[in-house]
Amino acid sequence: RVINGIANFITFDVYPACYIEKALGKVCLTLIFLSISASFNKCTKHGVPVCEKPFRLFPMFISIFVQIIGRLYAFRILFLFESPIQEWKLLIFFWIHFLAIFIIKILFEESPVGKRPLRRRNVISTFLNIGKFLISVFSSSIIMVHLHDSKKNVKKELFMSHACFFILILIEHFFIILLPFITSNSFPPENCLKYESYISVALAVMILWFFGVLFHVVHYSWSHPWAAINGPEKSVSS
């Protein structure tokens, strides 16, 4: 159905497809291009355009794509969960998530204020840094988003930042996929939605999380242009 929807969209409605196939095709294309654009953003560095080695974009693209798919599968369970607070459950969930992201970024990334004294000439840059910091926090609902200062002397401990983010996502997903087994009465009856589907979704969420982490590690161990950014290694001969 997804392929039929994509073919219908690419051929400008010449290839026949039903309404569901069209919707699925558009959603799939949106996720693919979202993953590509996010991968370009993460892989393009100052003076090192990703177009020089496009195949090195592949691990980050796969990582982001499976992270998005896994997040959507987890949200499927969260949407089906019937809570007394109704739609407020999503607001509470995301506020807790963004608070955790805020703490992670404060602990392991550069401070948005910096150590410079707050003078009149620094006010605009300080407010811009705070704005970029808050945007990166509220943009990290599915994948980790970084908006860094272009200066090289800032504190960047991105390994711990990424590690804590993936652990946070794992904890959130683990909590969400356990909901149907803990509070089964808060979900649609089995004649409406089979109980086995929750098991399939739980397995899919955990597998996609694993592959997201795996390809993220592959990117930083193989695809990341460390030498081009930091310069070639130099050996001192005695």
GROMACS .gro file of N, CA and C in nm, residues 12 32 37 39 49 54-55 70 81 86 90-91 107 119 150-152 178-179 202 213 221:
model
   66
   12PHE      N    1   0.186   1.196  -1.011
   12PHE     CA    2   0.082   1.299  -1.011
   12PHE      C    3  -0.057   1.240  -1.038
   32ILE      N    4   1.082   0.998   0.510
   32ILE     CA    5   1.208   0.979   0.439
   32ILE      C    6   1.280   1.112   0.419
   37SER      N    7   1.688   1.530   0.549
   37SER     CA    8   1.724   1.667   0.586
   37SER      C    9   1.792   1.672   0.722
   39SER      N   10   1.965   1.429   0.852
   39SER     CA   11   2.097   1.369   0.832
   39SER      C   12   2.195   1.469   0.770
   49PRO      N   13   3.149   1.974   0.347
   49PRO     CA   14   3.013   1.946   0.298
   49PRO      C   15   2.991   1.797   0.281
   54PRO      N   16   2.868   1.135  -0.019
   54PRO     CA   17   2.726   1.117   0.014
   54PRO      C   18   2.694   0.983   0.080
   55PHE      N   19   2.774   0.878   0.052
   55PHE     CA   20   2.745   0.748   0.109
   55PHE      C   21   2.768   0.745   0.260
   70GLY      N   22   1.031   0.408   1.535
   70GLY     CA   23   1.014   0.352   1.668
   70GLY      C   24   0.937   0.444   1.762
   81PHE      N   25  -0.403   0.471   2.496
   81PHE     CA   26  -0.419   0.463   2.642
   81PHE      C   27  -0.528   0.559   2.688
   86GLN      N   28  -0.731   1.237   3.012
   86GLN     CA   29  -0.756   1.248   2.868
   86GLN      C   30  -0.633   1.301   2.793
   90LEU      N   31  -0.061   1.357   2.716
   90LEU     CA   32   0.045   1.390   2.621
   90LEU      C   33   0.124   1.512   2.668
   91LEU      N   34   0.052   1.611   2.720
   91LEU     CA   35   0.120   1.732   2.768
   91LEU      C   36   0.213   1.699   2.885
  107LEU      N   37   2.386   1.987   3.164
  107LEU     CA   38   2.496   1.914   3.226
  107LEU      C   39   2.609   1.884   3.128
  119ARG      N   40   2.729   4.223   2.947
  119ARG     CA   41   2.738   4.364   2.914
  119ARG      C   42   2.643   4.396   2.800
  150SER      N   43   2.926   2.858   1.697
  150SER     CA   44   3.029   2.830   1.597
  150SER      C   45   3.170   2.839   1.653
  151LYS      N   46   3.185   2.893   1.774
  151LYS     CA   47   3.319   2.906   1.832
  151LYS      C   48   3.371   2.769   1.875
  152LYS      N   49   3.500   2.754   1.873
  152LYS     CA   50   3.560   2.624   1.900
  152LYS      C   51   3.595   2.603   2.046
  178LEU      N   52   0.490  -0.111   2.838
  178LEU     CA   53   0.439  -0.190   2.950
  178LEU      C   54   0.296  -0.153   2.988
  179LEU      N   55   0.248  -0.038   2.943
  179LEU     CA   56   0.115   0.007   2.981
  179LEU      C   57   0.004  -0.092   2.946
  202ALA      N   58   0.567  -0.378   2.090
  202ALA     CA   59   0.673  -0.370   2.192
  202ALA      C   60   0.806  -0.421   2.136
  213VAL      N   61   2.050   0.316   1.776
  213VAL     CA   62   2.177   0.334   1.848
  213VAL      C   63   2.293   0.275   1.768
  221SER      N   64   3.180   0.637   1.431
  221SER     CA   65   3.303   0.560   1.423
  221SER      C   66   3.355   0.545   1.280
   0.00000   0.00000   0.00000
